Short mmCIF file of C-alpha atoms in Angstrom, two decimals:
data_model
loop_
_atom_site.label_atom_id
_atom_site.label_comp_id
_atom_site.label_asym_id
_atom_site.label_seq_id
_atom_site.Cartn_x
_atom_site.Cartn_y
_atom_site.Cartn_z
CA MET A 997 -17.74 -23.45 5.59
CA LYS A 998 -16.24 -22.79 2.24
CA HIS A 999 -14.77 -19.44 1.35
CA ASP A 1000 -13.93 -18.33 -2.18
CA ALA A 1001 -10.37 -17.20 -2.54
CA VAL A 1002 -10.04 -13.47 -3.23
CA GLU A 1003 -7.34 -12.72 -5.74
CA THR A 1004 -5.40 -9.59 -4.79
CA PRO A 1005 -3.64 -7.70 -7.56
CA SER A 1006 0.11 -8.08 -7.69
CA LYS A 1007 2.44 -5.09 -7.53
CA ASP A 1008 3.01 -5.29 -11.28
CA GLN A 1009 -0.73 -5.41 -11.95
CA ALA A 1010 -1.31 -2.40 -9.68
CA GLY A 1011 1.45 -0.49 -11.44
CA ALA A 1012 0.01 -1.34 -14.84
CA GLY A 1013 -3.38 -0.12 -13.64
CA ILE A 1014 -1.92 3.21 -12.56
CA TRP A 1015 -0.14 3.65 -15.90
CA LYS A 1016 -3.37 2.80 -17.72
CA SER A 1017 -5.40 5.21 -15.59
CA ASN A 1018 -2.94 8.07 -16.06
CA LEU A 1019 -2.62 7.48 -19.78
CA ARG A 1020 -6.41 7.72 -20.07
CA ASP A 1021 -6.51 10.91 -17.96
CA TYR A 1022 -3.78 12.63 -19.93
CA GLY A 1023 -4.75 11.24 -23.30
CA LEU A 1024 -7.00 14.26 -23.82
CA LEU A 1025 -4.10 16.63 -23.23
CA GLY A 1026 -2.08 14.64 -25.75
CA SER A 1027 -4.93 14.96 -28.24
CA LEU A 1028 -4.96 18.74 -27.75
CA LEU A 1029 -1.20 18.93 -28.36
CA VAL A 1030 -1.57 16.84 -31.53
CA ILE A 1031 -4.35 19.14 -32.79
CA ILE A 1032 -2.20 22.20 -32.02
CA ALA A 1033 0.79 20.66 -33.83
CA LEU A 1034 -1.39 19.79 -36.83
CA PHE A 1035 -2.83 23.30 -37.21
CA GLU A 1036 0.55 24.89 -36.48
CA TYR A 1037 1.91 22.93 -39.47
CA LEU A 1038 -1.10 23.58 -41.73
CA THR A 1039 -1.17 27.32 -40.95
CA GLY A 1040 2.56 27.74 -41.48
CA GLY A 1041 3.28 28.81 -37.89
CA VAL A 1042 0.43 31.33 -37.60
CA LEU A 1043 -1.48 29.38 -34.93
CA LEU A 1044 1.22 29.72 -32.25
CA ALA A 1045 2.21 33.27 -33.12
CA PRO A 1046 2.01 35.38 -29.92
CA VAL A 1047 -0.72 37.64 -31.29
CA ASN A 1048 -2.85 34.65 -32.29
CA ILE A 1049 -2.35 32.92 -28.93
CA THR A 1050 -3.62 36.10 -27.25
CA ASN A 1051 -6.64 36.20 -29.56
CA LEU A 1052 -7.30 32.52 -28.86
CA ILE A 1053 -7.50 33.23 -25.12
CA LEU A 1054 -9.70 36.29 -25.55
CA GLN A 1055 -12.05 34.42 -27.91
CA ASN A 1056 -12.46 31.35 -25.70
CA SER A 1057 -12.28 32.69 -22.14
CA TYR A 1058 -16.05 32.92 -21.76
CA ILE A 1059 -16.49 29.38 -23.09
CA VAL A 1060 -14.05 28.07 -20.46
CA ILE A 1061 -15.76 30.06 -17.69
CA MET A 1062 -19.21 28.76 -18.59
CA ALA A 1063 -17.88 25.21 -19.06
CA LEU A 1064 -16.90 25.19 -15.37
CA GLY A 1065 -20.51 25.75 -14.39
CA MET A 1066 -21.86 23.41 -17.07
CA LEU A 1067 -19.59 20.65 -15.74
CA LEU A 1068 -21.38 20.73 -12.38
CA ILE A 1069 -24.76 20.75 -14.14
CA ILE A 1070 -23.85 17.73 -16.28
CA VAL A 1071 -22.14 15.85 -13.44
CA GLY A 1072 -25.37 16.32 -11.47
CA GLY A 1073 -27.31 14.68 -14.30
CA ASN A 1074 -28.86 17.77 -15.95
CA ILE A 1075 -28.25 20.14 -18.87
CA ASP A 1076 -28.57 23.90 -19.42
CA LEU A 1077 -29.46 25.11 -22.91
CA SER A 1078 -30.05 28.73 -21.90
CA VAL A 1079 -26.48 29.90 -21.17
CA GLY A 1080 -25.97 31.56 -24.56
CA SER A 1081 -29.21 33.53 -24.22
CA ILE A 1082 -28.27 34.57 -20.65
CA VAL A 1083 -24.95 35.88 -21.99
CA GLY A 1084 -26.78 38.11 -24.45
CA PHE A 1085 -29.39 39.19 -21.89
CA ILE A 1086 -26.88 40.15 -19.19
CA GLY A 1087 -24.79 42.04 -21.75
CA ALA A 1088 -27.93 43.94 -22.81
CA ILE A 1089 -28.98 45.00 -19.30
CA ALA A 1090 -25.39 45.93 -18.37
CA ALA A 1091 -25.11 48.07 -21.51
CA THR A 1092 -28.45 49.74 -20.79
CA MET A 1093 -27.39 50.61 -17.24
CA MET A 1094 -24.01 52.01 -18.30
CA VAL A 1095 -24.96 53.78 -21.53
CA ASP A 1096 -28.59 54.85 -21.06
CA TYR A 1097 -28.69 55.35 -17.27
CA LYS A 1098 -25.01 56.36 -16.84
CA LEU A 1099 -24.43 54.05 -13.86
CA PRO A 1100 -20.78 53.45 -12.85
CA TRP A 1101 -19.41 50.18 -14.19
CA ILE A 1102 -18.47 48.61 -10.82
CA PRO A 1103 -22.05 48.45 -9.40
CA VAL A 1104 -23.24 47.38 -12.86
CA VAL A 1105 -20.92 44.38 -12.66
CA GLY A 1106 -22.33 43.45 -9.23
CA ILE A 1107 -25.95 43.87 -10.36
CA SER A 1108 -25.30 41.81 -13.50
CA LEU A 1109 -23.77 38.93 -11.54
CA VAL A 1110 -26.71 38.93 -9.11
CA ALA A 1111 -29.13 39.00 -12.05
CA GLY A 1112 -27.37 35.99 -13.58
CA GLY A 1113 -27.59 34.14 -10.26
CA LEU A 1114 -31.32 34.95 -9.96
CA ILE A 1115 -31.96 33.63 -13.47
CA GLY A 1116 -30.15 30.43 -12.52
CA ALA A 1117 -32.17 30.26 -9.29
CA ALA A 1118 -35.47 30.57 -11.17
CA GLN A 1119 -34.53 27.77 -13.57
CA GLY A 1120 -33.05 25.68 -10.76
CA TYR A 1121 -36.30 25.95 -8.79
CA PHE A 1122 -38.33 24.49 -11.66
CA VAL A 1123 -35.81 21.67 -12.19
CA ALA A 1124 -35.13 20.78 -8.56
CA TYR A 1125 -38.43 21.37 -6.80
CA ALA A 1126 -41.06 21.34 -9.57
CA LYS A 1127 -39.41 18.21 -11.06
CA ILE A 1128 -39.55 19.53 -14.64
CA PRO A 1129 -36.78 18.09 -16.86
CA SER A 1130 -33.87 20.50 -17.19
CA PHE A 1131 -33.97 20.17 -20.98
CA ILE A 1132 -37.50 21.63 -21.06
CA VAL A 1133 -36.88 24.35 -18.46
CA THR A 1134 -33.69 25.65 -20.03
CA LEU A 1135 -35.07 25.36 -23.56
CA GLY A 1136 -37.82 27.70 -22.42
CA GLY A 1137 -35.22 29.92 -20.78
CA MET A 1138 -33.23 30.04 -24.00
CA LEU A 1139 -36.25 31.40 -25.89
CA VAL A 1140 -37.35 33.78 -23.12
CA PHE A 1141 -33.99 35.47 -22.63
CA ARG A 1142 -33.24 35.63 -26.34
CA GLY A 1143 -36.56 37.41 -26.81
CA LEU A 1144 -35.95 39.76 -23.87
CA THR A 1145 -32.52 40.65 -25.26
CA GLY A 1146 -34.06 41.64 -28.58
CA ASN A 1147 -36.74 43.73 -26.85
CA ILE A 1148 -34.21 45.56 -24.66
CA LEU A 1149 -31.81 46.37 -27.49
CA LEU A 1150 -34.54 46.86 -30.15
CA GLY A 1151 -32.24 45.36 -32.74
CA GLN A 1152 -29.51 47.92 -32.16
CA PHE A 1153 -25.97 47.93 -30.81
CA VAL A 1154 -25.58 49.66 -27.43
CA GLY A 1155 -22.17 51.08 -26.51
CA PRO A 1156 -19.40 52.12 -26.18
CA PHE A 1157 -18.38 51.36 -22.59
CA PRO A 1158 -15.91 53.01 -20.18
CA LYS A 1159 -12.26 52.07 -20.71
CA ASP A 1160 -12.01 50.46 -17.27
CA PHE A 1161 -14.91 48.15 -18.07
CA GLN A 1162 -13.39 47.23 -21.44
CA SER A 1163 -10.15 46.29 -19.68
CA ILE A 1164 -11.92 43.33 -18.02
CA SER A 1165 -11.71 41.55 -21.35
CA SER A 1166 -9.19 43.42 -23.50
CA GLY A 1167 -6.72 44.63 -20.83
CA PHE A 1168 -3.39 43.12 -19.80
CA ILE A 1169 -1.63 42.94 -16.45
CA PRO A 1170 0.72 45.90 -15.90
CA ASP A 1171 4.41 45.31 -16.52
CA VAL A 1172 6.14 46.38 -13.30
CA VAL A 1173 9.63 44.92 -13.81
CA SER A 1174 10.40 45.81 -17.42
CA ALA A 1175 11.68 49.32 -16.75
CA PRO A 1176 14.64 48.31 -14.52
CA LEU A 1177 15.57 45.47 -16.87
CA LEU A 1178 15.42 47.77 -19.88
CA ALA A 1179 17.91 49.97 -18.09
CA LEU A 1180 20.25 46.98 -17.76
CA PHE A 1181 19.90 45.61 -21.28
CA GLY A 1182 19.24 48.77 -23.23
CA ASP A 1183 16.87 48.52 -26.18
CA GLY A 1184 17.89 44.96 -27.05
CA ILE A 1185 16.57 41.91 -25.23
CA GLY A 1186 13.92 43.59 -23.09
CA ALA A 1187 12.57 46.16 -25.50
CA ASN A 1188 9.19 44.54 -26.18
CA PHE A 1189 9.23 41.67 -23.72
CA ARG A 1190 6.74 41.66 -20.80
CA TRP A 1191 8.94 40.42 -17.98
CA THR A 1192 6.20 40.52 -15.36
CA SER A 1193 4.10 38.06 -17.34
CA MET A 1194 7.10 35.77 -17.81
CA LEU A 1195 7.84 35.94 -14.09
CA VAL A 1196 4.22 35.03 -13.27
CA GLY A 1197 4.53 32.01 -15.55
CA LEU A 1198 7.78 30.83 -13.95
CA VAL A 1199 6.31 31.23 -10.45
CA GLY A 1200 3.25 29.27 -11.55
CA ALA A 1201 5.41 26.45 -12.93
CA ALA A 1202 7.47 26.35 -9.72
CA LEU A 1203 4.33 26.24 -7.57
CA LEU A 1204 2.97 23.39 -9.67
CA ILE A 1205 6.13 21.33 -9.14
CA PHE A 1206 6.30 22.18 -5.42
CA THR A 1207 2.67 21.31 -4.61
CA SER A 1208 2.75 18.15 -6.74
CA ALA A 1209 5.96 16.94 -5.09
CA ARG A 1210 4.61 17.61 -1.61
CA ARG A 1211 1.37 15.74 -2.40
CA TRP A 1212 3.29 12.81 -3.90
CA ARG A 1213 5.64 12.53 -0.89
CA ARG A 1214 2.74 12.70 1.55
CA ALA A 1215 0.87 9.93 -0.27
CA LYS A 1216 4.04 7.83 -0.34
CA ALA A 1217 4.61 8.33 3.40
CA HIS A 1218 1.08 7.10 4.15
CA THR A 1219 1.60 4.03 1.87
CA MET A 1220 -1.18 5.26 -0.41
CA GLU A 1221 -1.29 4.29 -4.08
CA THR A 1222 0.94 6.69 -6.04
CA GLU A 1223 1.96 7.00 -9.64
CA PRO A 1224 5.43 5.70 -10.59
CA LEU A 1225 8.30 8.15 -10.06
CA ALA A 1226 9.17 8.23 -13.77
CA LEU A 1227 5.59 9.13 -14.71
CA PHE A 1228 5.41 11.73 -11.93
CA ILE A 1229 8.62 13.47 -13.03
CA GLY A 1230 7.80 13.31 -16.72
CA LYS A 1231 4.25 14.60 -16.26
CA ASN A 1232 5.23 17.57 -14.10
CA ALA A 1233 8.18 18.45 -16.34
CA VAL A 1234 5.87 18.57 -19.37
CA PHE A 1235 3.30 20.71 -17.53
CA ALA A 1236 5.96 23.12 -16.23
CA LEU A 1237 7.44 23.50 -19.73
CA LEU A 1238 3.99 24.09 -21.20
CA ILE A 1239 3.24 26.83 -18.64
CA ALA A 1240 6.62 28.51 -19.16
CA GLY A 1241 6.39 28.27 -22.96
CA PHE A 1242 2.82 29.55 -22.97
CA CYS A 1243 3.75 32.57 -20.83
CA TYR A 1244 6.83 33.21 -22.98
CA LEU A 1245 4.64 33.49 -26.09
CA LEU A 1246 2.22 35.85 -24.33
CA ALA A 1247 5.06 37.92 -22.86
CA SER A 1248 6.46 38.34 -26.37
CA TYR A 1249 3.31 40.24 -27.38
CA ARG A 1250 1.39 42.22 -24.73
CA GLY A 1251 1.64 39.99 -21.67
CA LEU A 1252 -1.01 38.06 -19.74
CA PRO A 1253 -4.58 39.22 -20.47
CA ASN A 1254 -6.70 40.20 -17.44
CA VAL A 1255 -9.33 37.70 -18.47
CA LEU A 1256 -6.73 34.91 -18.29
CA ILE A 1257 -6.12 35.79 -14.63
CA ILE A 1258 -9.89 35.65 -13.97
CA MET A 1259 -10.13 32.34 -15.82
CA GLY A 1260 -7.14 30.86 -13.98
CA ALA A 1261 -8.52 31.85 -10.57
CA LEU A 1262 -11.88 30.27 -11.38
CA ILE A 1263 -10.22 27.06 -12.62
CA LEU A 1264 -8.26 26.71 -9.36
CA LEU A 1265 -11.39 27.48 -7.31
CA TYR A 1266 -13.51 24.87 -9.09
CA MET A 1267 -10.74 22.28 -8.89
CA PHE A 1268 -10.67 22.83 -5.13
CA VAL A 1269 -14.46 22.64 -4.83
CA THR A 1270 -14.81 19.47 -6.90
CA GLN A 1271 -11.82 17.63 -5.42
CA ARG A 1272 -11.58 18.78 -1.81
CA MET A 1273 -14.97 20.07 -0.65
CA THR A 1274 -17.92 18.02 0.56
CA ILE A 1275 -20.37 19.77 -1.76
CA GLY A 1276 -18.24 18.78 -4.76
CA ARG A 1277 -18.21 15.11 -3.77
CA ARG A 1278 -21.97 15.22 -3.16
CA ILE A 1279 -22.60 16.55 -6.67
CA TYR A 1280 -20.69 13.56 -8.08
CA ALA A 1281 -22.70 11.26 -5.82
CA LEU A 1282 -25.90 12.88 -7.05
CA GLY A 1283 -25.03 12.26 -10.69
CA GLY A 1284 -23.71 8.75 -10.06
CA ASN A 1285 -26.80 7.44 -8.27
CA ARG A 1286 -29.45 9.93 -7.17
CA MET A 1287 -31.48 7.43 -5.16
CA ALA A 1288 -28.42 6.26 -3.23
CA ALA A 1289 -27.45 9.87 -2.58
CA GLN A 1290 -30.91 10.63 -1.17
CA LEU A 1291 -30.83 7.53 1.05
CA SER A 1292 -27.45 8.63 2.42
CA GLY A 1293 -28.97 11.92 3.58
CA ILE A 1294 -27.87 14.23 0.77
CA ARG A 1295 -30.41 16.95 -0.03
CA THR A 1296 -30.36 16.41 -3.77
CA GLU A 1297 -32.94 19.10 -4.60
CA ARG A 1298 -30.84 21.79 -2.95
CA LEU A 1299 -27.72 20.58 -4.76
CA ILE A 1300 -29.45 20.77 -8.15
CA PHE A 1301 -30.77 24.23 -7.29
CA LEU A 1302 -27.29 25.46 -6.34
CA THR A 1303 -25.69 24.11 -9.51
CA PHE A 1304 -28.13 26.17 -11.59
CA VAL A 1305 -27.55 29.30 -9.47
CA ASN A 1306 -23.81 28.84 -10.01
CA MET A 1307 -24.33 28.37 -13.76
CA GLY A 1308 -26.43 31.54 -13.99
CA ALA A 1309 -23.79 33.62 -12.19
CA LEU A 1310 -21.02 32.30 -14.44
CA ALA A 1311 -23.13 32.96 -17.54
CA GLY A 1312 -23.62 36.52 -16.22
CA LEU A 1313 -19.86 36.93 -15.85
CA ALA A 1314 -19.39 35.59 -19.37
CA GLY A 1315 -21.97 38.09 -20.63
CA LEU A 1316 -19.97 40.95 -19.12
CA ILE A 1317 -16.74 39.66 -20.66
CA VAL A 1318 -18.31 39.32 -24.10
CA ALA A 1319 -19.82 42.80 -23.91
CA ALA A 1320 -16.50 44.28 -22.74
CA ARG A 1321 -14.63 42.57 -25.57
CA LEU A 1322 -17.08 43.76 -28.25
CA ASN A 1323 -17.35 47.19 -26.57
CA SER A 1324 -21.09 46.98 -27.18
CA ALA A 1325 -24.12 44.82 -26.50
CA THR A 1326 -25.59 43.19 -29.58
CA PRO A 1327 -28.84 41.23 -30.14
CA SER A 1328 -26.85 38.28 -31.50
CA ALA A 1329 -24.35 38.07 -28.60
CA GLY A 1330 -24.16 34.57 -27.16
CA ASN A 1331 -25.74 32.84 -30.15
CA SER A 1332 -24.83 29.11 -30.13
CA PHE A 1333 -22.54 29.52 -27.12
CA GLU A 1334 -24.47 26.76 -25.35
CA LEU A 1335 -23.39 24.30 -28.05
CA ASP A 1336 -19.70 25.12 -27.63
CA VAL A 1337 -19.97 24.94 -23.83
CA ILE A 1338 -21.77 21.60 -23.80
CA ALA A 1339 -19.43 20.21 -26.46
CA ALA A 1340 -16.40 21.30 -24.38
CA CYS A 1341 -17.73 19.33 -21.40
CA PHE A 1342 -18.35 16.13 -23.35
CA ILE A 1343 -15.09 16.35 -25.29
CA GLY A 1344 -13.38 16.91 -21.92
CA GLY A 1345 -14.65 13.61 -20.55
CA ALA A 1346 -17.91 14.50 -18.80
CA SER A 1347 -20.41 11.66 -19.01
CA ALA A 1348 -23.84 12.26 -20.52
CA SER A 1349 -25.31 10.04 -17.79
CA GLY A 1350 -23.82 12.17 -14.98
CA GLY A 1351 -21.38 11.52 -12.14
CA VAL A 1352 -18.20 11.75 -14.24
CA GLY A 1353 -16.09 14.72 -15.33
CA LYS A 1354 -13.08 16.79 -14.28
CA VAL A 1355 -12.39 20.51 -14.31
CA MET A 1356 -9.12 20.21 -16.24
CA GLY A 1357 -10.87 17.91 -18.71
CA VAL A 1358 -13.47 20.51 -19.66
CA VAL A 1359 -10.82 23.25 -19.82
CA ILE A 1360 -8.85 21.15 -22.29
CA GLY A 1361 -12.07 20.30 -24.12
CA ALA A 1362 -12.85 24.02 -24.46
CA PHE A 1363 -9.42 24.69 -25.92
CA VAL A 1364 -9.81 21.74 -28.30
CA MET A 1365 -12.90 23.47 -29.66
CA GLY A 1366 -11.17 26.85 -29.62
CA VAL A 1367 -8.06 25.66 -31.46
CA MET A 1368 -10.19 23.93 -34.10
CA ASN A 1369 -12.32 27.07 -34.57
CA ASN A 1370 -9.27 29.29 -34.78
CA GLY A 1371 -7.23 26.95 -36.96
CA MET A 1372 -10.03 26.34 -39.45
CA SER A 1373 -10.76 30.08 -39.66
CA ILE A 1374 -7.09 30.82 -40.43
CA LEU A 1375 -7.17 28.16 -43.16
CA GLY A 1376 -10.29 29.77 -44.62
CA ILE A 1377 -12.50 26.70 -44.19
CA GLY A 1378 -16.17 27.60 -44.63
CA ILE A 1379 -18.35 27.93 -41.54
CA TYR A 1380 -20.58 25.04 -42.60
CA TRP A 1381 -17.63 22.66 -42.91
CA GLN A 1382 -16.49 23.86 -39.49
CA TYR A 1383 -19.84 22.72 -38.09
CA VAL A 1384 -19.31 19.32 -39.73
CA VAL A 1385 -15.84 18.89 -38.24
CA LYS A 1386 -16.89 19.98 -34.74
CA GLY A 1387 -19.93 17.72 -34.86
CA LEU A 1388 -17.80 14.72 -35.79
CA VAL A 1389 -15.30 15.49 -33.01
CA LEU A 1390 -18.14 15.72 -30.48
CA LEU A 1391 -19.61 12.44 -31.72
CA ALA A 1392 -16.22 10.75 -31.45
CA ALA A 1393 -15.78 12.02 -27.86
CA VAL A 1394 -19.16 10.65 -26.76
CA TYR A 1395 -18.46 7.36 -28.57
CA VAL A 1396 -15.14 6.97 -26.70
CA ASP A 1397 -16.94 7.65 -23.40
CA GLY A 1398 -19.51 4.96 -24.14
CA TYR A 1399 -16.85 2.52 -25.34
CA GLN A 1400 -14.82 2.93 -22.14
CA LYS A 1401 -17.92 2.24 -20.05
CA ASN A 1402 -18.70 -0.92 -21.96
CA ILE A 1403 -15.22 -2.41 -21.50
CA ARG A 1404 -15.08 -1.76 -17.72
#
């Protein structure tokens, strides 16, 4: 009996594969840094000014939050075109409850999140169990909720909101360590610096290095495939410096925005769900090969349903953040948000055919869109040319995705 020889990769070939894989994974981050450097140069240093960095976060937080939910939708092989309309609708009903019916803002937040989840559940039912394509269902949802928003607000702005509700979007974490330091340094070094925010950034950078080192040592001890030591050290050093530098810029202005804390917590949660939990792996299996997933016992309909419920709740949260930031609900709130959210996912590496995509990828993709929007606005580029540039970037991202598939 003749057996074909199986060629096993050499150590050098395995190492080259790891370098290639990591360079592809972090190429997007490199692209974001290049775009930031380009606009920092073109805007004469305005882009990375502390006040502009803060505005960049406040302007793009809701896109990042919705992109987390859209990632699961796209990985599962579907799409949701209604998220922008849900943002406007939830903002409208929250404003009506707070302004017209004088309800306290805390129960309004809970009711709004439940309403967003129910909207997602209704759309998820039609997609998962009625087998209607998600494009059609959510296109209908986009029109329905845009129309309902207009009917609720009757073409008018509704506001203002309580200060505590506004602080969800426009507030900053309290500075609890500046006072003692000011006493030590007088009015010099600590006068306008938010030391609490800087401390949070340094703790975050230290935790990143600690958890990464522990994971790398554990993989090495179990003879699992690990990245080269030089790449590991270099990568974590760059990330730690980016976190510290980012927090330094924010601490130089008004500190870390509350919405950044919300966004960071959600990013960590969704990274855990997609990388460590069974439901996350099943969603990837669903998008990779639905028939195989069904044959392996995965209840694919329920998974699709849950991804839409999750998307609706996140769109509801985004609606509250947008309303809090504007301090009013407006009929045009959320217009075209779905395009920015979907573009962030595809620029961040999500595959249009499903089964592929990472949380950090879509976060970086969202900030690629945000930096381009912000940078072009500072330069005074017309809105129509901004559409052209963003469209070309999106096309390039999808082309790269297709090209990488063809060469595998």
